[in-house]
mmCIF file as gemmi writes it, N, C-alpha and C atoms, coordinates in Angstrom:
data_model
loop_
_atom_site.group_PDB
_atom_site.id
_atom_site.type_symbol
_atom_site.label_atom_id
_atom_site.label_alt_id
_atom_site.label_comp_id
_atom_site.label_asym_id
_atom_site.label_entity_id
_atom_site.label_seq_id
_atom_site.pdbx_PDB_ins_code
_atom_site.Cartn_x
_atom_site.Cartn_y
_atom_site.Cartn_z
_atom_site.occupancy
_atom_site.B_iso_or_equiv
_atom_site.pdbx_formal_charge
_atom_site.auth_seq_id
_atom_site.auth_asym_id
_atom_site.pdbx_PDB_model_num
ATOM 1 N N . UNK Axp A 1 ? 0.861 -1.179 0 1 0 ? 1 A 1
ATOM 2 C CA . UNK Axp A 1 ? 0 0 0 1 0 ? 1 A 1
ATOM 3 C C . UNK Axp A 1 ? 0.902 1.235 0 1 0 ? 1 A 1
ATOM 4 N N . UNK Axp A 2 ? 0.673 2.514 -1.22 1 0 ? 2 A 1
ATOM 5 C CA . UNK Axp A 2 ? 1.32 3.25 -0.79 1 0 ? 2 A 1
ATOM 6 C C . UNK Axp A 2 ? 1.065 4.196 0.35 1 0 ? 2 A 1
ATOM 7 N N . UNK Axp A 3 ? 1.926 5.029 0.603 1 0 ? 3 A 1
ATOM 8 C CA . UNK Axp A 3 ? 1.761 5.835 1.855 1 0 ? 3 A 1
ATOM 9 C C . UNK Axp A 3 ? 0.477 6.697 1.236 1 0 ? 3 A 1
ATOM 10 N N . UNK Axp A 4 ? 0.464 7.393 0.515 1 0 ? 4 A 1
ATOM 11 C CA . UNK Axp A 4 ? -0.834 7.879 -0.147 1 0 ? 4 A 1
ATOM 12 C C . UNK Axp A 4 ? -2.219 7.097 0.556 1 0 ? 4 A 1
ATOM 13 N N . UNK Axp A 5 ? -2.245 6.035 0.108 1 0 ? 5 A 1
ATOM 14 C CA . UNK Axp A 5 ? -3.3 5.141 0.612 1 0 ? 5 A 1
ATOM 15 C C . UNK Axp A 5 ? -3.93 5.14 2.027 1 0 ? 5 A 1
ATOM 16 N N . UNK Axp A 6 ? -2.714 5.357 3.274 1 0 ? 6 A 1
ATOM 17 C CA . UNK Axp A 6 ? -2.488 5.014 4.408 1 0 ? 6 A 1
ATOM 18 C C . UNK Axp A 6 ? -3.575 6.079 5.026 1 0 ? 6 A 1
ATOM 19 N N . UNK Axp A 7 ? -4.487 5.545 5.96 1 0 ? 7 A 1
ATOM 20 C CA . UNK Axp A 7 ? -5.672 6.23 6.693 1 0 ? 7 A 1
ATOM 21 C C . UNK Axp A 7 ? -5.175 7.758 6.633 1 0 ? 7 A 1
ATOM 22 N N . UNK Axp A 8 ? -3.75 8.124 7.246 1 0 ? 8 A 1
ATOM 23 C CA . UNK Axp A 8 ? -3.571 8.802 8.329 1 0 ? 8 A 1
ATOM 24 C C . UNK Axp A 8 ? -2.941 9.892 7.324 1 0 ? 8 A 1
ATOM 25 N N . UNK Axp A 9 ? -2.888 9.806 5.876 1 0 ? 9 A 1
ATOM 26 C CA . UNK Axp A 9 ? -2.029 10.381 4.85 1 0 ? 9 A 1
ATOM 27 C C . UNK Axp A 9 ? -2.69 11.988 4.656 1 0 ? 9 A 1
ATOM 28 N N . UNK Axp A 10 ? -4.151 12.018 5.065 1 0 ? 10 A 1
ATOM 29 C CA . UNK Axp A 10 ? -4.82 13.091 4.83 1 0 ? 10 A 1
ATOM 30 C C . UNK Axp A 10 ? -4.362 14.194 5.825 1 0 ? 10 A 1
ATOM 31 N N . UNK Axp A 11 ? -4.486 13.237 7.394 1 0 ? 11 A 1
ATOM 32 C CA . UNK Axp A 11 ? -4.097 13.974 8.338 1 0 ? 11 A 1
ATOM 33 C C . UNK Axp A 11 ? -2.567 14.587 8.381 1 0 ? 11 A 1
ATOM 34 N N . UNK Axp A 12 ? -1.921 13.691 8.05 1 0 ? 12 A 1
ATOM 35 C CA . UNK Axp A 12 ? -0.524 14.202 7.917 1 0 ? 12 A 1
ATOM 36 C C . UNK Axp A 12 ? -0.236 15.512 6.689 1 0 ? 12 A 1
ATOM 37 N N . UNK Axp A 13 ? -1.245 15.012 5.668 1 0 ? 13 A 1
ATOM 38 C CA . UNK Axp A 13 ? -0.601 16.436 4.638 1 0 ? 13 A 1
ATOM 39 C C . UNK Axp A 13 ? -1.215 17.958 5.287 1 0 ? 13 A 1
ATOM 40 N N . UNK Axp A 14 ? -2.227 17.963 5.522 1 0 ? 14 A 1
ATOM 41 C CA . UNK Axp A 14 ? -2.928 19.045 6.208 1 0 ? 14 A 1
ATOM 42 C C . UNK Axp A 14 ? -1.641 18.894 7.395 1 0 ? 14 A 1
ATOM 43 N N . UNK Axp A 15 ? -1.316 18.754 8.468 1 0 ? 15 A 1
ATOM 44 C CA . UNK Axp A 15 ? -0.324 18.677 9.17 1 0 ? 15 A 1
ATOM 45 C C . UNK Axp A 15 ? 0.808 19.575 8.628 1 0 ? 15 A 1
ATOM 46 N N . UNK Axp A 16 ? 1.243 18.721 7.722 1 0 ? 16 A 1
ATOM 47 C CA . UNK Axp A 16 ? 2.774 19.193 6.636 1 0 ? 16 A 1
ATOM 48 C C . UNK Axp A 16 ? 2.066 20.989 6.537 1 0 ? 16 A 1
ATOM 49 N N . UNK Axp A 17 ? 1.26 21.344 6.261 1 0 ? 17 A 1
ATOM 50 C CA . UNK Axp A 17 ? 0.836 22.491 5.33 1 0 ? 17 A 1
ATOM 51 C C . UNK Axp A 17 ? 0.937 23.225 6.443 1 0 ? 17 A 1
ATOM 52 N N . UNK Axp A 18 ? 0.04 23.253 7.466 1 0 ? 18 A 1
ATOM 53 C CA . UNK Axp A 18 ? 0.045 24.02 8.61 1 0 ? 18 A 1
ATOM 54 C C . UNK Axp A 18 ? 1.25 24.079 9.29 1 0 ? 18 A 1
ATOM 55 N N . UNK Axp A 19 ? 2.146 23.284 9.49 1 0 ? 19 A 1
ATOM 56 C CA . UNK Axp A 19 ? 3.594 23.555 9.777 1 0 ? 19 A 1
ATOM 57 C C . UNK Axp A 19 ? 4.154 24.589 9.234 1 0 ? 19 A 1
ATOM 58 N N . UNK Axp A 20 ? 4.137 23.881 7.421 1 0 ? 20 A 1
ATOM 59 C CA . UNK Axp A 20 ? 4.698 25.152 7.138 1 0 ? 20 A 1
ATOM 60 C C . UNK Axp A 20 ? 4.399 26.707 6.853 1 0 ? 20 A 1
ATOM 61 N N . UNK Axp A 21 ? 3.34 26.847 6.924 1 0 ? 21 A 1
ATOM 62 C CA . UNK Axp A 21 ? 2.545 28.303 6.999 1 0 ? 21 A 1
ATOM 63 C C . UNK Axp A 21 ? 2.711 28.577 8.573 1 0 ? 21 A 1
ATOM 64 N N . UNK Axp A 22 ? 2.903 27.965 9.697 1 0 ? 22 A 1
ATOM 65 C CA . UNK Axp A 22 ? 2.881 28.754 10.67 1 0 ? 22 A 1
ATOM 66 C C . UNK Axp A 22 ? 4.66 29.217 11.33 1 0 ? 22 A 1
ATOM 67 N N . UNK Axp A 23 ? 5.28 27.998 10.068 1 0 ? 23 A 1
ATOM 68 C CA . UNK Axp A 23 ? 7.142 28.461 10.249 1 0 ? 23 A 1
ATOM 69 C C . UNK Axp A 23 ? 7.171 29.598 9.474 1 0 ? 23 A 1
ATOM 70 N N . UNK Axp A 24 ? 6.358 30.064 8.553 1 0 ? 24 A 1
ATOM 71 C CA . UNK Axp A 24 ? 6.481 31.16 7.629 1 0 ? 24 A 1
ATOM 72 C C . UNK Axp A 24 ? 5.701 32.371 8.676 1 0 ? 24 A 1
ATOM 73 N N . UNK Axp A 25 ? 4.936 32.339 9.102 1 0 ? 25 A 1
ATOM 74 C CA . UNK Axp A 25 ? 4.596 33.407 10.126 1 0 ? 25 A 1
ATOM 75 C C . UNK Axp A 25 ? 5.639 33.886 11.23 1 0 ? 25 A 1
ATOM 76 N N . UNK Axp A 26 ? 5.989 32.413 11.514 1 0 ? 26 A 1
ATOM 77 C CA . UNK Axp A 26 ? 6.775 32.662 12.92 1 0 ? 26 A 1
ATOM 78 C C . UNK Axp A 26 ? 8.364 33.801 12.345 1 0 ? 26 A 1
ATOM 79 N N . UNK Axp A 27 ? 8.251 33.269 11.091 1 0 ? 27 A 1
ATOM 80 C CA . UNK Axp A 27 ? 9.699 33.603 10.704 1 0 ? 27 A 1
ATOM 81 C C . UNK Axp A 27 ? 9.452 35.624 10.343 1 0 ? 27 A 1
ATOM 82 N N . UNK Axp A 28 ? 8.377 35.817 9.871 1 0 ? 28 A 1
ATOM 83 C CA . UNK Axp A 28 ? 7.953 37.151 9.211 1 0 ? 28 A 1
ATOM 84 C C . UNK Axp A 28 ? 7.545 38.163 10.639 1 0 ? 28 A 1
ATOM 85 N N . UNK Axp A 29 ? 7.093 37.126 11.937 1 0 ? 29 A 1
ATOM 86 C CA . UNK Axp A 29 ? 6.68 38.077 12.465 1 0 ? 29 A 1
ATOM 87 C C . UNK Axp A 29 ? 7.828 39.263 13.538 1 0 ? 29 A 1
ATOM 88 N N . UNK Axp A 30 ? 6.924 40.173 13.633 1 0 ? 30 A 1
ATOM 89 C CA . UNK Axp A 30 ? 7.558 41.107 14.272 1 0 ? 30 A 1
ATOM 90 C C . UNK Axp A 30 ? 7.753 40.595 15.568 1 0 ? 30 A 1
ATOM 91 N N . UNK Axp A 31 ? 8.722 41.837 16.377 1 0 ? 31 A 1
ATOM 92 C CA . UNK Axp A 31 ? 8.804 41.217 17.688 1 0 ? 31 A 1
ATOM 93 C C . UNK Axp A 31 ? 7.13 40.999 18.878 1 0 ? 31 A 1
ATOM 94 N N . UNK Axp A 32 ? 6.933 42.084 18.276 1 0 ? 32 A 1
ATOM 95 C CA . UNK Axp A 32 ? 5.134 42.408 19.01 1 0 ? 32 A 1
ATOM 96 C C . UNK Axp A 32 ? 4.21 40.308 18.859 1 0 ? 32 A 1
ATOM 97 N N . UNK Axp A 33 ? 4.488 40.545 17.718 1 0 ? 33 A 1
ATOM 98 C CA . UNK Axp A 33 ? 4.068 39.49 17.187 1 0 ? 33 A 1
ATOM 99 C C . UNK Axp A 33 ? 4.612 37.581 17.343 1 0 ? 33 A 1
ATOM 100 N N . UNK Axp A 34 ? 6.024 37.763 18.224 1 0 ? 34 A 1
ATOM 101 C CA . UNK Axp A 34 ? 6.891 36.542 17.688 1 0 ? 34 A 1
ATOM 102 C C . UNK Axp A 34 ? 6.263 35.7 18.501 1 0 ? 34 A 1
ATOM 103 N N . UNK Axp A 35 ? 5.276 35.921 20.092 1 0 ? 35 A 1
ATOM 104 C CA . UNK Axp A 35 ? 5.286 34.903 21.06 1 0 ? 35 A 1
ATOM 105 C C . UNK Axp A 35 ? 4.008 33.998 20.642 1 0 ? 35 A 1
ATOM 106 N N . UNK Axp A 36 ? 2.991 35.026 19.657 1 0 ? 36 A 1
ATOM 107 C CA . UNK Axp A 36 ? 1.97 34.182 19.497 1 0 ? 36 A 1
ATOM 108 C C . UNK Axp A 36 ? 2.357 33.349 18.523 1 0 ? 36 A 1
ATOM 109 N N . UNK Axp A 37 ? 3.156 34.111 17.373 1 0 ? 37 A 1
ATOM 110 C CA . UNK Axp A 37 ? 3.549 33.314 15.988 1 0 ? 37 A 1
ATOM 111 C C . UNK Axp A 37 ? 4.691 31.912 16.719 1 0 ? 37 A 1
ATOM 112 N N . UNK Axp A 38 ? 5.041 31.744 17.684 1 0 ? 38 A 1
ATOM 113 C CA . UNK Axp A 38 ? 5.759 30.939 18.2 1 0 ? 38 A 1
ATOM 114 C C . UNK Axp A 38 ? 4.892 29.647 18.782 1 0 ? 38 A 1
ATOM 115 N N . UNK Axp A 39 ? 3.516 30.372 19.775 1 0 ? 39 A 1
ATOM 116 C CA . UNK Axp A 39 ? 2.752 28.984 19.937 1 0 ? 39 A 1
ATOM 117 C C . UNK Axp A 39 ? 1.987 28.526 19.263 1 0 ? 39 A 1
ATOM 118 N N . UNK Axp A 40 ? 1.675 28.967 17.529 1 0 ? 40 A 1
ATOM 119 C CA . UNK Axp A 40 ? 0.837 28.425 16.949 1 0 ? 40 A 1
ATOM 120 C C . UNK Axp A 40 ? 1.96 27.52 16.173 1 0 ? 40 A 1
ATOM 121 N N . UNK Axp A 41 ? 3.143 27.477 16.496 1 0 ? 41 A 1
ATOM 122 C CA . UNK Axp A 41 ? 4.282 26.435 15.445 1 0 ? 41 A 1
ATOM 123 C C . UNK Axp A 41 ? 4.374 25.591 16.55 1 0 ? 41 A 1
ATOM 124 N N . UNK Axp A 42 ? 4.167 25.534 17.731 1 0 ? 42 A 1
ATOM 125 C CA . UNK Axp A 42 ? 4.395 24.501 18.779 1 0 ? 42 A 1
ATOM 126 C C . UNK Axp A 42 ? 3.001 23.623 18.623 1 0 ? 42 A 1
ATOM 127 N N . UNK Axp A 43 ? 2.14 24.356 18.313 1 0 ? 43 A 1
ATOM 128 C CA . UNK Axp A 43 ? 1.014 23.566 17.585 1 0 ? 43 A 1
ATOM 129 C C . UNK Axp A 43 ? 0.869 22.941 16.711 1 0 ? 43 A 1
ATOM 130 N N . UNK Axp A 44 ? 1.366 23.205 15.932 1 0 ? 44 A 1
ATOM 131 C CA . UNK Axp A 44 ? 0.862 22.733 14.534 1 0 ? 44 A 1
ATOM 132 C C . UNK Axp A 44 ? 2.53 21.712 14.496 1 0 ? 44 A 1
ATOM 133 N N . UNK Axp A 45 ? 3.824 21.795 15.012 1 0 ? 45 A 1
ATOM 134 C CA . UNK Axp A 45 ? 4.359 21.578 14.941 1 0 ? 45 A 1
ATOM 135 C C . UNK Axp A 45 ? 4.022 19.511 15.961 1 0 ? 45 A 1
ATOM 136 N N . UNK Axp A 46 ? 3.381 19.793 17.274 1 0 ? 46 A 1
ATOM 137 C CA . UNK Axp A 46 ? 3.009 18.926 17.733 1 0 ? 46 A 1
ATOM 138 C C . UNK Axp A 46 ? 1.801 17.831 17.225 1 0 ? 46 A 1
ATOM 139 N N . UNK Axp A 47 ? 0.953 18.472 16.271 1 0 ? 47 A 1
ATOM 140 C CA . UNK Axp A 47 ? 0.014 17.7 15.299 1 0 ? 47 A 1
ATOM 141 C C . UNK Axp A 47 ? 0.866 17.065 13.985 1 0 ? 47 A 1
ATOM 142 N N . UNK Axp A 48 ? 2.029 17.738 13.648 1 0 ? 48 A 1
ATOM 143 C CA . UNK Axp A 48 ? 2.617 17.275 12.729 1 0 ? 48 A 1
ATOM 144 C C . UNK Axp A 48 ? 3.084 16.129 13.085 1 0 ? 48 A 1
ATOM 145 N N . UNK Axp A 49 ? 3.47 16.157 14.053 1 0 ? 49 A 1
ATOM 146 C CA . UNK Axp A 49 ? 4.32 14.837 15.285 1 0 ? 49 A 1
ATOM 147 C C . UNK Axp A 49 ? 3.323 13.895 15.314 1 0 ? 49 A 1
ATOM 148 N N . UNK Axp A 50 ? 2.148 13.753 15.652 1 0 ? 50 A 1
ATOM 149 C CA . UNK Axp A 50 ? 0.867 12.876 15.98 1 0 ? 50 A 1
ATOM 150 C C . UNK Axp A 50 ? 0.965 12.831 14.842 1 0 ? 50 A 1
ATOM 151 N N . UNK Axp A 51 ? 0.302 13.199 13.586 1 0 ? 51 A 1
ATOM 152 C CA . UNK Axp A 51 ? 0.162 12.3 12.346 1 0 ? 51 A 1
ATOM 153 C C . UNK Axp A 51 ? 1.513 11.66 11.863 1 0 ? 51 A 1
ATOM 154 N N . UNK Axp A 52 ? 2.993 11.929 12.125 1 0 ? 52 A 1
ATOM 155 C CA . UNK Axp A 52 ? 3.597 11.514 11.19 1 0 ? 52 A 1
ATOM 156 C C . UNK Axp A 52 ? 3.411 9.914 12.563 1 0 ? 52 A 1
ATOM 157 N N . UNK Axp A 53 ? 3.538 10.339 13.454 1 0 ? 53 A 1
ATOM 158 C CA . UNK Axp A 53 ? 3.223 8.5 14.63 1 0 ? 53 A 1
ATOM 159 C C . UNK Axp A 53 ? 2.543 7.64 13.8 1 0 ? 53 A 1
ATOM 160 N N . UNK Axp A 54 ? 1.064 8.222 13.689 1 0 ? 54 A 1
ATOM 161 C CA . UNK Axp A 54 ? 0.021 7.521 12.863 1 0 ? 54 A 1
ATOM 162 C C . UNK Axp A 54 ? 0.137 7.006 11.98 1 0 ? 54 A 1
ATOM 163 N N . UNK Axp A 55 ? 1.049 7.533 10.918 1 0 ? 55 A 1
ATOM 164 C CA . UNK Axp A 55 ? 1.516 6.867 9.954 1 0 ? 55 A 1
ATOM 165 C C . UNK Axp A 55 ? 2.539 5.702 9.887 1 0 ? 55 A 1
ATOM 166 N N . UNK Axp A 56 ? 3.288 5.914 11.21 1 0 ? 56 A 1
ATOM 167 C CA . UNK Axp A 56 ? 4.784 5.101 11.314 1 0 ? 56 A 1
ATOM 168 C C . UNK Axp A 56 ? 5.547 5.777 10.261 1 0 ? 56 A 1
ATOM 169 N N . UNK Axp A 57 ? 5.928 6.77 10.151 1 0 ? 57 A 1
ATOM 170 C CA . UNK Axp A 57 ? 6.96 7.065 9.541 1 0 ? 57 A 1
ATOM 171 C C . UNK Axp A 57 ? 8.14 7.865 10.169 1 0 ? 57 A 1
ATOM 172 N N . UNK Axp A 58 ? 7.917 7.827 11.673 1 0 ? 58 A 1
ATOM 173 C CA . UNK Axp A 58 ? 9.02 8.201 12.498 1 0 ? 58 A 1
ATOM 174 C C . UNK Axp A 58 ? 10.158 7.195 12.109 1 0 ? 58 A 1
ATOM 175 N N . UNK Axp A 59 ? 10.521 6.444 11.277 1 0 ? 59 A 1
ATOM 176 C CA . UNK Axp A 59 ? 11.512 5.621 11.143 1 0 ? 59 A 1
ATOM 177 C C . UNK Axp A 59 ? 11.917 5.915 9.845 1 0 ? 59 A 1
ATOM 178 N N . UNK Axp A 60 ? 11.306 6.709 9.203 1 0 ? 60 A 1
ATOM 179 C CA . UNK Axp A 60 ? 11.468 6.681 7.535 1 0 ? 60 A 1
ATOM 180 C C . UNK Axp A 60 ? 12.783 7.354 7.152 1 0 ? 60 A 1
């Protein structure tokens, strides 16, 4: 089965995306701005973590 196939493939790309749109915030924002743009990447950064589990591709 490819990974495509795999239940958890949906969750993980939405994952992937929001990672990287909230590393692109974190990176643009001002200082006013850096603490929130910081816990929404600890977020999205920690869902990225849970789907890539789901998948088993912590070994890949």
């Amino acid at each position: 089965m490819s990974i495509e196939d795999q239940p958890g493939y949906a969750r993980w790309q939405a994952a992937n995306e929001a990672l990287q749109k909230a590393a692109e915030r974190r990176d643009k924002a001002s200082e006013a701005e850096k603490a929130a743009a910081l816990q929404n990447y600890y977020r999205a950064q920690e869902e990225y973590d849970a789907a890539v589990d789901a998948l088993g591709l912590d070994g890949a």
